[in-house]
């Protein structure tokens, strides 16, 4: 195809990662909950899509207070999902299809049902006591006023030891004390054990929150954070060819360069949320809705592209299991669902970084708008109670939940038009989105103009044209209120990505040079008018020669 293939030294730089939320992906034994055998039965679908790795949300043993982000045994599989043999099978079966398995490591906290915590609360002199973060106090007099992410105070009283333990998330997720070297060693041993089992890497849950100092009210980016990360990397990650991705809500570009230092001293890449947090009210919570400031979105993406070029590595994502569906959020899940879902895919996949596809995103799955009794997420349920008690109107609260609940991402995967969308022959743990007859994998695989095929093509292009992986980013038209456009340049090769972010027809403000530029991909088919952009239109042009940027 003209352009010289350039090999990249790290496999994960040209990879596309697919996130599976196991309980909502595929149920093999009719109990209504997705499981590992279910995933294995769908590996051919993922191979067909063309992805390189699966980020698997937690499958370890857990009381499921926070759907597995509360782990009670890091070296066993929750019976709800299967057993260790199933996991080994999954690793092997995925491997046959050149797909690696990325485990979700939850190292900031464990479950309160973990053996360590059960021991820790027996007495102050128990060897495990110091694995957690304790403060003295009297019952009813909290060490300070810090709050937990899922509501209520961050401190919980334990009468046996007459102390409070610290928890940044639910009461059933006590924070681990990384200051303790024995705890750190246990973690490294556990990580190495999974590496021995053949996993391809790790996603590190809230990794910027492990080095907490609650007396100074420090949760993320604590003073010892990078020291701990470098030790973890040295003692475990660097021993194999892994991809490691750190979830960091508190990262800016400077911190990101440390996390994803090209020398490999910490992690492969950062998973940060600056773009995701733009549509909430300043200084308020995600539930306090606000329109997306489009120019700001361009500024944020542009800054991350520039700052990390050659100095770090970013994740590219719109969705995960904590976020509402992007087509409902910044696209149009009505009239232009297909066009806008494809536009958002093109906009993201043209940039530098490792793209993540969250299950169902490749189908343009939408938010759900259920009554409160259909919601399952601890964060949503706590928020509902909390806001009603504070005097918010019920309609108001439900509007926030419909827009932002994590359960929007957790409704079952829509496979086909059969009962329960082909997810389960039992009663699904959470209601299936009723639009599954219109939106499902089966119909989109058969339709070559579907959203699924757009994602498949974007993955293929990334493999074929090194400019997607290595090209230098240049934002075009930063002040344009409707168009998101940029170039990527690698030597003489160049991509031009042009996206109409809204549902109106636009005069395209600069002409597309005809030769030798070719339209690689567009969401309105092949022949296009060089001067007009249709609603949510997106195009990727490729040329081995230079494109002139507009004046
Ligand atoms: O999420 C981190 C986190 O900060 C989110 O809980 C966030 O506060 C919330 O989703 C925004 O509304 C990670 C996991 O991705 C999440 O599923 C877990 O609940 C959380 O950590 C605790 O382990
Ligand atoms: Ca099951």
Coordinates of C-alpha atoms and ligand atoms in Angstrom, one line a residue:
X1 CA 0.0 0.0 0.0
X2 CA 2.9 2.3 -0.7
X3 CA 3.8 3.0 2.9
X4 CA 6.8 1.2 4.3
X5 CA 6.0 -1.1 7.3
X6 CA 7.8 0.0 10.4
X7 CA 8.0 -2.5 13.2
X8 CA 7.3 -1.1 16.7
X9 CA 9.2 -2.5 19.5
X10 CA 6.3 -2.9 21.9
X11 CA 3.4 -5.1 20.8
X12 CA 0.9 -3.1 22.8
X13 CA 1.5 0.1 20.8
X14 CA -0.2 -1.3 17.8
X15 CA -2.7 -3.3 19.8
X16 CA -6.4 -2.8 20.3
X17 CA -7.8 -3.9 23.6
X18 CA -11.3 -5.1 24.2
X19 CA -12.8 -4.9 27.7
X20 CA -15.1 -7.6 29.0
X21 CA -17.3 -7.1 32.0
X22 CA -17.7 -10.9 32.7
X23 CA -21.0 -10.9 34.5
X24 CA -22.7 -9.2 31.5
X25 CA -20.9 -10.8 28.6
X26 CA -22.2 -14.4 28.1
X27 CA -23.8 -16.8 30.4
X28 CA -23.0 -20.5 29.8
X29 CA -25.0 -22.2 32.6
X30 CA -28.3 -20.4 32.7
X31 CA -27.9 -18.8 36.1
X32 CA -28.3 -15.3 34.6
X33 CA -24.7 -14.3 35.2
X34 CA -22.0 -14.2 32.6
X35 CA -19.0 -16.5 33.1
X36 CA -15.7 -17.7 31.8
X37 CA -17.1 -20.5 29.7
X38 CA -19.4 -17.9 28.2
X39 CA -16.4 -15.8 27.2
X40 CA -14.6 -18.8 25.7
X41 CA -17.7 -19.5 23.6
X42 CA -17.5 -16.0 22.1
X43 CA -13.8 -15.9 21.4
X44 CA -14.3 -16.4 17.7
X45 CA -16.4 -13.3 17.6
X46 CA -13.6 -11.3 19.1
X47 CA -11.0 -12.8 16.8
X48 CA -13.3 -11.8 13.9
X49 CA -13.4 -8.2 15.2
X50 CA -9.6 -8.4 15.2
X51 CA -8.6 -7.3 18.7
X52 CA -5.3 -8.2 20.3
X53 CA -6.1 -8.5 24.0
X54 CA -9.0 -8.8 26.4
X55 CA -9.0 -6.7 29.6
X56 CA -11.1 -8.9 31.9
X57 CA -12.8 -7.1 34.7
X58 CA -12.2 -9.0 38.0
X59 CA -13.0 -12.7 38.1
X60 CA -11.3 -13.5 41.4
X61 CA -13.1 -14.8 44.4
X62 CA -15.3 -12.0 45.8
X63 CA -18.4 -11.4 47.8
X64 CA -19.4 -9.1 44.9
X65 CA -20.2 -6.0 47.0
X66 CA -18.8 -4.0 44.1
X67 CA -19.1 -6.6 41.3
X68 CA -15.7 -8.2 41.9
X69 CA -13.7 -5.0 42.7
X70 CA -13.7 -6.4 46.3
X71 CA -11.5 -9.4 46.1
X72 CA -11.4 -12.0 48.9
X73 CA -8.9 -14.3 47.2
X74 CA -6.5 -13.0 44.5
X75 CA -5.4 -16.6 43.6
X76 CA -8.8 -18.2 43.0
X77 CA -11.7 -17.6 40.6
X78 CA -15.1 -16.8 41.9
X79 CA -17.4 -19.9 41.6
X80 CA -19.9 -17.6 39.9
X81 CA -17.5 -17.2 37.0
X82 CA -16.0 -20.7 37.0
X83 CA -12.7 -22.1 38.4
X84 CA -9.0 -21.9 37.8
X85 CA -9.2 -24.5 35.2
X86 CA -11.7 -22.5 33.2
X87 CA -9.3 -19.5 33.5
X88 CA -6.4 -21.5 32.2
X89 CA -8.6 -22.7 29.4
X90 CA -9.5 -19.1 28.6
X91 CA -5.9 -18.1 28.5
X92 CA -5.1 -21.0 26.2
X93 CA -8.1 -20.7 23.9
X94 CA -7.5 -16.9 23.6
X95 CA -3.8 -17.6 22.9
X96 CA -4.7 -19.9 20.0
X97 CA -6.5 -16.8 18.4
X98 CA -3.5 -14.5 19.2
X99 CA -5.5 -12.8 21.9
X100 CA -3.9 -12.1 25.3
X101 CA -5.7 -11.9 28.6
X102 CA -5.2 -8.8 30.8
X103 CA -6.2 -9.3 34.4
X104 CA -7.8 -6.6 36.5
X105 CA -5.6 -6.1 39.6
X106 CA -7.3 -4.4 42.5
X107 CA -4.5 -3.5 44.8
X108 CA -5.7 -0.4 46.5
X109 CA -8.1 -2.4 48.7
X110 CA -9.3 -6.0 49.3
X111 CA -12.6 -7.3 50.4
X112 CA -13.3 -7.3 54.1
X113 CA -13.8 -11.0 53.7
X114 CA -10.2 -11.5 52.6
X115 CA -8.2 -13.8 55.0
X116 CA -5.8 -10.8 55.6
X117 CA -8.6 -8.6 56.9
X118 CA -10.3 -11.3 58.9
X119 CA -7.0 -11.8 60.7
X120 CA -6.2 -8.0 60.8
X121 CA -9.3 -7.2 62.8
X122 CA -8.6 -9.9 65.5
X123 CA -6.1 -7.8 67.3
X124 CA -3.6 -5.0 67.0
X125 CA -0.8 -7.5 67.4
X126 CA -2.0 -9.8 64.7
X127 CA 0.7 -10.1 62.0
X128 CA -1.9 -9.0 59.4
X129 CA -3.2 -6.0 61.3
X130 CA -0.7 -3.6 59.6
X131 CA -1.8 -4.8 56.1
X132 CA -4.6 -2.3 56.5
X133 CA -4.9 1.4 57.4
X134 CA -6.0 1.9 61.0
X135 CA -6.4 4.9 63.2
X136 CA -7.3 5.1 66.9
X137 CA -10.4 6.9 68.1
X138 CA -13.5 6.5 70.0
X139 CA -16.7 5.0 68.7
X140 CA -18.6 7.9 67.0
X141 CA -15.6 10.2 66.9
X142 CA -14.1 9.7 63.4
X143 CA -10.4 10.3 62.8
X144 CA -11.4 13.0 60.2
X145 CA -14.1 14.0 57.8
X146 CA -12.9 12.1 54.7
X147 CA -15.7 10.6 52.6
X148 CA -15.9 7.3 50.7
X149 CA -16.5 7.3 47.0
X150 CA -19.7 5.3 47.3
X151 CA -21.2 7.6 50.0
X152 CA -20.7 7.9 53.8
X153 CA -17.5 8.4 55.8
X154 CA -14.2 6.8 54.8
X155 CA -13.8 5.3 58.3
X156 CA -15.4 2.3 59.8
X157 CA -15.2 1.3 63.5
X158 CA -14.1 -2.2 64.5
X159 CA -15.0 -2.9 68.2
X160 CA -12.6 -5.8 68.5
X161 CA -9.5 -3.6 68.1
X162 CA -11.2 -0.3 69.1
X163 CA -9.9 1.3 65.9
X164 CA -11.2 2.7 62.7
X165 CA -10.1 1.3 59.3
X166 CA -9.8 3.5 56.2
X167 CA -11.8 2.7 53.1
X168 CA -11.9 4.9 50.0
X169 CA -14.7 2.9 48.4
X170 CA -17.4 0.8 50.2
X171 CA -17.1 -0.4 53.8
X172 CA -16.5 -3.8 52.4
X173 CA -13.4 -2.6 50.6
X174 CA -10.8 -1.8 53.3
X175 CA -7.8 0.0 51.9
X176 CA -4.5 -1.9 51.9
X177 CA -1.5 -0.4 53.6
X178 CA 1.3 -0.2 51.0
X179 CA 3.7 1.1 53.7
X180 CA 4.0 -2.5 54.9
X181 CA 6.8 -4.3 53.0
X182 CA 5.4 -7.7 53.8
X183 CA 2.1 -6.8 52.1
X184 CA 4.0 -5.5 49.1
X185 CA 5.9 -8.8 48.8
X186 CA 2.7 -10.8 49.0
X187 CA 1.3 -8.7 46.1
X188 CA 4.4 -9.3 44.0
X189 CA 4.3 -13.0 44.6
X190 CA 0.7 -13.1 43.6
X191 CA 1.3 -11.1 40.4
X192 CA 4.2 -13.3 39.4
X193 CA 1.9 -16.4 40.0
X194 CA -0.5 -15.0 37.4
X195 CA 2.3 -14.2 35.0
X196 CA 3.3 -17.9 35.4
X197 CA -0.2 -18.8 34.4
X198 CA 0.3 -17.0 31.1
X199 CA -1.6 -13.8 31.5
X200 CA -0.6 -11.1 29.0
X201 CA -0.7 -8.1 31.4
X202 CA -2.6 -6.2 34.0
X203 CA -5.0 -3.3 34.4
X204 CA -4.3 -1.7 37.7
X205 CA -7.4 -0.4 39.5
X206 CA -7.2 3.1 41.0
X207 CA -3.4 2.7 41.0
X208 CA -2.8 6.4 41.9
X209 CA -4.6 5.9 45.2
X210 CA -2.4 3.2 46.7
X211 CA 0.0 5.6 48.5
X212 CA -2.5 7.3 50.7
X213 CA -1.8 9.4 53.7
X214 CA -5.2 9.9 55.4
X215 CA -3.8 12.1 58.2
X216 CA -2.9 14.6 55.5
X217 CA -6.1 13.7 53.6
X218 CA -4.0 12.5 50.7
X219 CA -5.6 9.8 48.6
X220 CA -4.2 10.0 45.1
X221 CA -0.6 10.8 44.1
X222 CA 0.8 10.3 47.5
X223 CA 4.5 11.0 48.1
X224 CA 5.6 7.4 47.9
X225 CA 3.4 6.4 44.9
X226 CA 6.2 6.3 42.2
X227 CA 8.5 4.5 44.6
X228 CA 5.9 1.8 45.1
X229 CA 5.1 1.6 41.4
X230 CA 8.8 1.2 40.4
X231 CA 9.2 -1.6 43.0
X232 CA 6.1 -3.4 41.6
X233 CA 7.4 -3.0 38.1
X234 CA 10.9 -4.3 39.1
X235 CA 9.7 -7.2 41.2
X236 CA 7.0 -8.4 38.8
X237 CA 6.1 -6.6 35.6
X238 CA 9.5 -6.3 34.1
X239 CA 10.1 -10.1 34.3
X240 CA 7.8 -10.7 31.3
X241 CA 6.6 -9.1 28.1
X242 CA 3.5 -7.7 29.6
X243 CA 1.2 -4.7 29.0
X244 CA 0.4 -2.8 32.2
X245 CA -2.2 -0.1 32.3
X246 CA -2.8 2.1 35.3
X247 CA -6.2 3.6 36.0
X248 CA -5.5 7.2 37.2
X249 CA -8.3 9.6 37.7
X250 CA -5.8 12.1 39.1
X251 CA -3.3 12.1 36.3
X252 CA -2.2 15.1 34.4
X253 CA 0.3 14.9 31.5
X254 CA 3.3 15.4 33.8
X255 CA 2.3 12.5 36.0
X256 CA 1.4 10.4 33.0
X257 CA 4.9 10.7 31.7
X258 CA 6.1 9.1 34.9
X259 CA 3.5 6.3 34.9
X260 CA 4.2 5.5 31.2
X261 CA 7.9 6.4 31.1
X262 CA 9.3 4.8 27.9
X263 CA 12.1 3.3 30.0
X264 CA 9.5 0.8 31.4
X265 CA 10.2 1.7 35.0
X266 CA 6.5 2.0 36.0
X267 CA 3.8 0.8 33.6
X268 CA 3.1 0.6 29.8
X269 CA 0.4 3.2 29.7
X270 CA -1.9 5.4 31.7
X271 CA -5.7 5.3 31.6
X272 CA -6.8 8.8 32.5
X273 CA -10.1 10.7 32.4
X274 CA -9.5 14.3 31.7
X275 CA -11.7 14.2 28.6
X276 CA -14.4 12.1 30.3
X277 CA -14.9 14.6 33.1
X278 CA -15.6 17.6 30.9
X279 CA -19.4 17.4 31.0
X280 CA -20.0 17.8 34.7
X281 CA -20.5 21.0 36.7
X282 CA -17.3 22.6 37.9
X283 CA -16.3 21.3 41.3
X284 CA -19.4 19.1 41.5
X285 CA -20.1 15.4 41.1
X286 CA -20.6 13.4 37.9
X287 CA -24.3 13.4 38.6
X288 CA -24.5 17.2 38.2
X289 CA -25.0 17.2 34.4
X290 CA -23.6 19.9 32.2
X291 CA -23.3 20.1 28.4
X292 CA -20.0 19.1 26.8
X293 CA -17.7 22.0 26.1
X294 CA -16.6 21.0 22.6
X295 CA -13.7 23.3 22.2
X296 CA -12.4 22.2 25.6
X297 CA -12.6 18.6 24.4
X298 CA -10.4 19.4 21.5
X299 CA -8.0 21.3 23.7
X300 CA -7.7 18.3 26.1
X301 CA -7.2 15.6 23.4
X302 CA -4.7 17.9 21.6
X303 CA -2.7 18.5 24.7
X304 CA -2.4 14.8 25.6
X305 CA -1.4 13.9 22.1
X306 CA 1.3 16.6 22.0
X307 CA 2.7 16.1 25.5
X308 CA 3.0 12.3 25.5
X309 CA 4.4 12.1 22.0
X310 CA 7.7 10.2 22.4
X311 CA 7.5 10.7 26.2
X312 CA 4.8 8.4 27.3
X313 CA 1.8 6.4 26.2
X314 CA -1.9 7.0 26.6
X315 CA -5.1 4.8 26.4
X316 CA -7.8 5.9 24.0
X317 CA -11.3 5.3 25.3
X318 CA -14.8 6.6 25.4
X319 CA -16.2 3.8 27.6
X320 CA -15.6 1.4 30.3
X321 CA -17.7 -0.4 32.9
X322 CA -18.0 2.8 35.0
X323 CA -19.2 5.1 32.3
X324 CA -22.4 5.8 30.4
X325 CA -22.5 4.6 26.7
X326 CA -20.8 7.1 24.5
X327 CA -23.4 7.1 21.7
X328 CA -26.0 8.2 24.2
X329 CA -23.6 10.7 25.9
X330 CA -21.9 12.6 23.1
X331 CA -23.4 11.1 20.0
X332 CA -27.1 10.7 19.1
X333 CA -28.8 7.4 20.1
X334 CA -31.9 8.3 18.1
X335 CA -31.9 9.3 14.4
X336 CA -28.2 9.3 13.9
X337 CA -27.1 6.4 16.1
X338 CA -25.1 4.6 13.5
X339 CA -23.5 7.7 12.0
X340 CA -22.6 9.2 15.4
X341 CA -21.3 5.9 16.8
X342 CA -19.0 5.5 13.8
X343 CA -17.9 9.2 14.0
X344 CA -16.9 8.8 17.6
X345 CA -15.0 5.6 16.7
X346 CA -13.1 7.3 13.9
X347 CA -12.3 10.4 16.0
X348 CA -10.7 8.2 18.7
X349 CA -9.0 5.5 16.7
X350 CA -7.2 8.0 14.5
X351 CA -5.2 9.3 17.4
X352 CA -2.0 8.0 19.0
X353 CA -2.4 5.6 21.9
X354 CA -3.8 2.2 22.5
X355 CA -7.6 2.1 21.7
X356 CA -10.0 0.3 24.1
X357 CA -13.3 -1.0 23.0
X358 CA -15.8 -1.7 25.8
X359 CA -18.1 -4.6 25.1
X360 CA -21.1 -3.5 23.0
X361 CA -19.5 -0.2 22.0
X362 CA -18.7 -1.9 18.7
X363 CA -22.4 -2.3 18.2
X364 CA -23.4 1.2 19.3
X365 CA -25.2 -0.1 22.4
X366 CA -27.0 2.7 24.2
X367 CA -27.8 3.8 27.8
X368 CA -30.7 2.2 29.5
X369 CA -33.4 4.2 31.3
X370 CA -35.0 1.9 33.9
X371 CA -36.9 2.6 37.1
X372 CA -34.8 2.5 40.2
X373 CA -35.8 -1.1 41.1
X374 CA -33.9 -2.3 38.0
X375 CA -30.6 -0.9 39.1
X376 CA -28.0 -3.0 40.8
X377 CA -24.9 -0.8 41.2
X378 CA -23.9 0.1 44.7
X379 CA -22.9 3.6 43.7
X380 CA -26.2 4.2 41.9
X381 CA -28.3 2.8 44.8
X382 CA -26.4 4.8 47.4
X383 CA -26.6 8.0 45.4
X384 CA -30.3 7.6 45.0
X385 CA -30.9 7.3 48.8
X386 CA -28.4 10.1 49.6
X387 CA -29.9 12.6 47.2
X388 CA -33.5 11.9 48.2
X389 CA -32.5 12.4 51.8
X390 CA -30.9 15.7 50.8
X391 CA -34.2 16.8 49.3
X392 CA -33.5 16.4 45.6
X393 CA -36.6 15.7 43.5
X394 CA -37.0 12.1 42.4
X395 CA -37.3 13.0 38.8
X396 CA -34.1 15.0 39.0
X397 CA -32.2 12.1 40.6
X398 CA -33.5 9.7 38.0
X399 CA -32.4 12.0 35.2
X400 CA -28.9 11.9 36.6
X401 CA -29.0 8.1 37.0
X402 CA -30.3 7.6 33.4
X403 CA -27.4 9.8 32.1
X404 CA -24.6 8.6 34.4
X405 CA -25.3 5.4 36.2
X406 CA -22.5 2.8 35.8
X407 CA -25.3 0.2 35.1
X408 CA -25.7 1.9 31.6
X409 CA -22.6 0.0 30.7
X410 CA -23.5 -3.2 32.5
X411 CA -26.7 -4.3 30.8
X412 CA -26.1 -7.6 29.1
X413 CA -24.2 -7.9 25.8
X414 CA -26.7 -7.9 22.9
X415 CA -25.8 -10.9 20.8
X416 CA -28.9 -11.6 18.7
X417 CA -32.7 -11.1 18.6
X418 CA -33.5 -14.3 20.6
X419 CA -34.7 -14.2 24.2
X420 CA -32.5 -12.0 26.5
X421 CA -30.5 -11.0 23.5
X422 CA -28.8 -14.4 23.5
X423 CA -26.9 -13.4 26.7
X424 CA -28.6 -16.0 28.9
X425 CA -31.3 -18.7 28.9
X426 CA -31.9 -17.9 32.6
X427 CA -33.0 -14.7 34.2
X428 CA -30.3 -12.0 33.7
X429 CA -28.9 -10.5 36.8
X430 CA -29.8 -7.1 35.3
X431 CA -32.4 -6.3 32.8
X432 CA -31.5 -6.5 29.1
X433 CA -31.9 -3.2 27.2
X434 CA -35.2 -3.6 25.3
X435 CA -33.6 -2.3 22.1
X436 CA -31.7 -5.6 21.5
X437 CA -33.9 -6.6 18.6
X438 CA -32.6 -3.5 16.7
X439 CA -29.1 -3.5 18.1
X440 CA -27.3 -6.8 18.2
X441 CA -24.1 -8.5 17.1
X442 CA -25.7 -11.0 14.7
X443 CA -27.4 -8.5 12.5
X444 CA -24.3 -6.2 12.4
X445 CA -21.9 -9.0 11.5
X446 CA -24.1 -9.7 8.5
X447 CA -24.3 -6.0 7.4
X448 CA -21.0 -4.7 6.0
X449 CA -22.1 -1.1 6.6
X450 CA -22.6 -1.7 10.4
X451 CA -20.9 -0.1 13.3
X452 CA -19.3 -3.4 14.0
X453 CA -17.6 -3.3 10.6
X454 CA -16.5 0.2 11.1
X455 CA -14.6 -0.8 14.3
X456 CA -13.3 -3.9 12.5
X457 CA -11.9 -1.7 9.7
X458 CA -10.4 0.8 12.1
X459 CA -8.5 -2.1 13.8
X460 CA -7.3 -3.4 10.5
X461 CA -6.1 0.0 9.4
X462 CA -4.1 0.4 12.6
X463 CA -2.3 -2.8 11.8
X464 CA -1.7 -1.9 8.1
X465 CA -0.6 1.8 8.4
X466 CA 2.2 2.5 10.9
X467 CA 1.2 6.2 10.8
X468 CA -1.8 5.3 13.0
X469 CA 0.7 4.1 15.6
X470 CA 3.6 6.4 15.3
X471 CA 2.4 9.5 13.5
X472 CA 2.8 12.9 15.0
X473 CA -0.5 14.6 15.9
X474 CA -1.5 18.1 14.7
X475 CA -4.9 19.5 15.6
X476 CA -6.6 21.5 12.8
X477 CA -9.3 24.1 13.2
X478 CA -9.0 24.3 17.0
X479 CA -11.6 27.1 17.2
X480 CA -14.2 25.5 14.9
X481 CA -17.4 24.9 16.9
X482 CA -18.5 21.7 15.0
X483 CA -15.5 20.0 13.4
X484 CA -12.9 17.8 15.0
X485 CA -10.1 17.5 12.5
X486 CA -6.4 16.5 12.7
X487 CA -3.5 15.1 10.9
X488 CA -1.1 12.4 11.8
X489 CA 2.3 12.5 10.1
X490 CA 5.1 9.9 9.8
X491 CA 7.8 10.8 7.3
X492 CA 6.0 11.4 4.1
X493 CA 2.8 9.5 5.1
X494 CA -0.1 11.4 6.4
X495 CA -3.6 10.8 7.7
X496 CA -6.2 13.5 7.7
X497 CA -9.2 12.8 10.0
X498 CA -12.2 15.0 9.7
X499 CA -15.3 14.5 11.9
X500 CA -18.5 16.5 12.1
X501 CA -19.3 16.2 15.8
X502 CA -22.9 17.3 15.4
X503 CA -26.2 16.4 13.7
X504 CA -26.2 19.3 11.2
X505 CA -24.9 19.6 7.6
X506 CA -21.7 21.7 7.4
X507 CA -19.8 23.5 4.8
X508 CA -16.4 22.0 5.0
X509 CA -14.0 24.9 5.5
X510 CA -11.1 23.6 3.5
X511 CA -10.8 21.6 0.3
X512 CA -9.6 18.0 0.3
X513 CA -6.6 17.7 -2.1
X514 CA -7.7 15.1 -4.7
X515 CA -4.5 13.4 -5.6
X516 CA -2.8 11.4 -4.3
X517 CA -5.0 11.5 -1.3
X518 CA -7.4 8.5 -0.9
X519 CA -10.4 8.1 1.3
X520 CA -9.5 5.2 3.6
X521 CA -12.7 5.1 5.6
X522 CA -15.9 7.1 5.8
X523 CA -19.2 6.6 7.5
X524 CA -21.2 7.7 4.5
X525 CA -19.7 5.3 1.9
X526 CA -17.1 6.0 -0.8
X527 CA -17.8 9.0 -3.1
X528 CA -18.1 12.2 -1.1
X529 CA -18.5 15.9 -1.8
X530 CA -15.2 17.6 -0.9
X531 CA -17.1 20.7 0.3
X532 CA -19.9 19.4 2.5
X533 CA -20.0 17.3 5.7
X534 CA -23.3 15.4 6.4
X535 CA -24.5 15.0 10.0
X536 CA -21.9 13.2 12.1
X537 CA -19.9 12.5 9.0
X538 CA -16.4 11.2 9.6
X539 CA -13.6 10.5 7.1
X540 CA -10.1 9.4 7.2
X541 CA -7.9 10.3 4.2
X542 CA -4.5 8.9 3.6
X543 CA -1.7 10.2 1.5
X544 CA 1.9 9.4 1.0
X545 CA 2.5 13.1 0.2
X546 CA 2.0 16.2 2.4
X547 CA -1.4 17.7 3.1
X548 CA -1.5 21.5 3.5
X549 CA -3.0 22.6 6.8
X550 CA -5.5 25.4 6.5
X551 CA -4.2 28.9 7.1
Ligands
LIG1 O1 -13.0 2.8 39.7 C1 -12.4 3.9 40.3 C2 -13.2 5.0 40.6 O2 -12.8 6.0 41.1 C3 -14.7 4.9 40.2 O3 -15.3 4.1 41.2 C4 -15.3 6.1 40.1 O4 -15.2 6.8 41.3 C5 -16.8 6.0 39.8 O5 -17.0 4.9 38.9 C6 -17.2 7.2 39.1 O6 -18.5 7.3 39.3 C7 -12.4 1.6 39.9 C8 -13.3 0.6 39.2 O7 -13.2 0.8 37.8 C9 -14.6 0.6 39.7 O8 -15.5 -0.3 39.0 C10 -14.6 0.2 41.2 O9 -15.8 0.3 41.7 C11 -13.6 1.1 41.9 O10 -12.3 1.3 41.2 C12 -13.2 0.5 43.2 O11 -12.5 -0.7 43.1
LIG2 CA1 -23.3 -18.2 34.5

